[in-house]
Amino acid sequence: MLVSGNVILQKAHKENYGVGAFNFVNYEMLSTIFEAADEKKSPIIVQASEGAIKYLGIDMAVGMVKILSQRYPHIPVALHLDHGTSYESCVKAIRAGFTSVMIDASHHPFEENLCETKRVVEVAHCAGVSVEAELGRLMGIEDNISVDEKDACLVNPKEAEEFVKESKVDFLAPAIGTSHGAFKFKGEPKLDFERLIEVKRLTNIPLVLHGASAIPSEVREAFLQSGGDLKGSKGVPFEFLQEAIKGGINKINTDTDLRIAFMSEVRRVANEDKTQFDLRKFFAPAKDFMRKVIAERMEVLGSAGKI
Ligand SMILES: [Zn+2]
């Protein structure tokens, strides 16, 4: 059943578990997320970036989610706009049927971010749609980074408190040391858990972890085996995800892992049979592998069995 992000994340916030927010760019990814949720009895957030919406068409993005949520009526699902860059973009998504939106004005100064977020919250809440905002900049932090440098890019807990109170935003993504893509950390993975705990204490709302792909070893291996190259990539280890959930994270954005899993199988099939051109021969095993990765993630995050 299609519900607002709040329905899913308020329960996770109260019961202290994490829900995967999985990105999709096509039917194969989207249907696989639903299949894994069905298998694991897990609520899900499916999210589309502005780029994915452009690729699919907004009517198709919403249409596919609606049809799949009818096919699996027992699964609570929220359709979320990932990294909405403007008020207009958020309104467009709300009009089209998204049940949750992110307004990402985090690159602007605090006051501007607050003002833009407030505008989106006002219109979204009228439509029963929940809103996510971001504070701080996403970037990997290293051992030798100074306190000043850390304070310059990571979330300021006091500001987070004021921001949530003023904007009435539903979820907050605090920058605590993750970054997007497959290359998250230069040295050992490092997140600022103390800062996270302080943000949770002062805001008491569901928090979001961006750039939370783990690149688990079997996914990495499969990609390399198929002839892919991940260079010096590093994900967020499962223990870190679980520690972050203990510290108050409830929405865990996951995109890179799904892409790597899917494409490793597509490449494997392409290498093994150079005469193959039936799309289903590539996509069926790719879906299978991706479904296993998602199902495992639901266990790690604690959302398995929550419906
Ligand atoms: Zn993000």
Coordinates of N, CA and C and ligand atoms in Angstrom, one line a residue, residues 23 47 82-83 102 104 132 134 138 173 179-180 208-212 251 253, ligand 1:
N23 N 17.0 3.3 -4.5 CA 16.8 4.0 -5.7 C 16.5 3.1 -6.8
Q47 N 12.9 5.3 -4.1 CA 13.2 6.7 -4.4 C 13.7 6.9 -5.8
D82 N 14.3 11.8 -4.3 CA 15.7 11.9 -3.8 C 16.4 13.2 -4.3
H83 N 16.9 14.0 -3.4 CA 17.6 15.2 -3.7 C 16.8 16.2 -4.6
M102 N 12.4 15.1 -0.8 CA 13.6 15.7 -0.2 C 13.8 17.0 -0.9
D104 N 16.8 19.5 -1.1 CA 18.2 19.6 -0.7 C 18.7 20.9 -1.1
E132 N 11.9 15.6 3.7 CA 13.3 15.4 4.2 C 14.2 16.6 3.8
E134 N 18.4 18.4 4.3 CA 19.8 18.0 4.7 C 20.5 19.1 5.3
L138 N 28.0 16.4 2.4 CA 28.4 15.0 2.4 C 29.8 14.9 1.9
A173 N 18.6 14.7 7.2 CA 19.8 14.0 6.8 C 21.0 14.8 7.3
S179 N 29.7 9.8 2.0 CA 29.6 10.5 0.7 C 29.0 9.6 -0.3
H180 N 28.5 10.2 -1.4 CA 27.8 9.4 -2.4 C 28.8 8.5 -3.3
V208 N 18.3 10.4 8.5 CA 18.6 9.8 7.2 C 20.1 9.7 7.0
L209 N 20.5 8.5 6.5 CA 21.9 8.4 6.1 C 22.0 8.3 4.6
H210 N 22.7 9.3 4.0 CA 22.9 9.3 2.6 C 24.3 8.6 2.3
G211 N 24.5 8.2 1.1 CA 25.8 7.5 0.8 C 26.0 6.3 1.6
A212 N 25.0 5.5 1.8 CA 25.1 4.4 2.8 C 25.3 3.0 2.1
K251 N 16.4 6.0 8.0 CA 16.3 5.8 6.6 C 17.7 5.7 6.0
N253 N 19.8 5.3 2.7 CA 19.8 5.4 1.2 C 20.8 4.5 0.6
Ligands
ZN1 ZN 22.0 11.4 -1.2

